[in-house]
Short mmCIF file of C-alpha atoms in Angstrom, two decimals:
data_model
loop_
_atom_site.label_atom_id
_atom_site.label_comp_id
_atom_site.label_asym_id
_atom_site.label_seq_id
_atom_site.Cartn_x
_atom_site.Cartn_y
_atom_site.Cartn_z
CA MET S 4 102.93 92.44 74.93
CA LYS S 5 99.33 92.55 76.08
CA LYS S 6 97.98 95.31 78.30
CA ILE S 7 95.72 95.05 81.31
CA ARG S 8 93.50 97.58 83.08
CA ILE S 9 93.64 97.48 86.87
CA THR S 10 90.82 99.18 88.81
CA GLN S 11 90.63 99.56 92.59
CA VAL S 12 87.27 98.26 93.85
CA ARG S 13 87.91 97.94 97.61
CA SER S 14 89.45 100.33 100.11
CA ILE S 15 93.04 100.05 101.35
CA ILE S 16 92.12 101.44 104.77
CA SER S 17 93.11 98.96 107.52
CA ARG S 18 95.25 96.93 105.08
CA PRO S 19 98.85 95.86 105.72
CA LYS S 20 101.55 98.31 104.67
CA VAL S 21 102.80 95.91 101.98
CA GLN S 22 99.42 96.02 100.24
CA LYS S 23 99.24 99.83 100.47
CA LEU S 24 102.73 100.15 98.98
CA THR S 25 101.87 97.67 96.22
CA MET S 26 98.81 99.73 95.24
CA ALA S 27 100.99 102.85 95.13
CA ALA S 28 103.59 101.04 93.01
CA LEU S 29 100.87 100.07 90.54
CA GLY S 30 99.93 103.76 90.30
CA ILE S 31 96.47 103.42 91.80
CA LYS S 32 95.61 106.44 93.91
CA LYS S 33 91.96 106.13 95.02
CA MET S 34 88.74 104.14 94.71
CA ASN S 35 87.57 103.42 91.14
CA HIS S 36 90.87 104.73 89.75
CA SER S 37 92.14 102.71 86.79
CA VAL S 38 95.56 102.31 85.23
CA GLU S 39 96.56 100.58 82.01
CA VAL S 40 99.87 98.73 82.19
CA GLU S 41 101.82 96.09 80.29
CA ALA S 42 101.21 92.57 81.60
CA THR S 43 104.78 91.80 82.67
CA PRO S 44 105.59 89.11 85.25
CA GLN S 45 106.45 91.83 87.78
CA ILE S 46 103.10 93.58 87.37
CA LEU S 47 101.18 90.29 87.49
CA GLY S 48 102.99 89.43 90.72
CA MET S 49 101.95 92.75 92.26
CA VAL S 50 98.36 92.18 91.14
CA GLU S 51 98.43 88.76 92.84
CA VAL S 52 99.30 90.44 96.16
CA VAL S 53 96.29 92.78 95.99
CA LYS S 54 93.88 90.68 93.91
CA HIS S 55 91.15 91.02 96.57
CA LEU S 56 91.26 94.84 96.22
CA VAL S 57 91.30 95.23 92.43
CA LYS S 58 89.51 94.22 89.25
CA VAL S 59 91.70 93.22 86.30
CA GLU S 60 90.61 93.34 82.65
CA GLU S 61 92.53 92.50 79.48
CA ILE S 62 92.60 95.22 76.85
#
């Protein structure tokens, strides 16, 4: 399965709780923090919820 790198590029301050919890579930802790994860349907769904806060790259 392919992997993707997710990097936070915008702040989660003043965002709805659902978006904050989604960022935590992805494992992103702070600005410019990146995580590499498998591109499963569940992960891609979470990325869709916070797509305006993150940058996604294929590895």
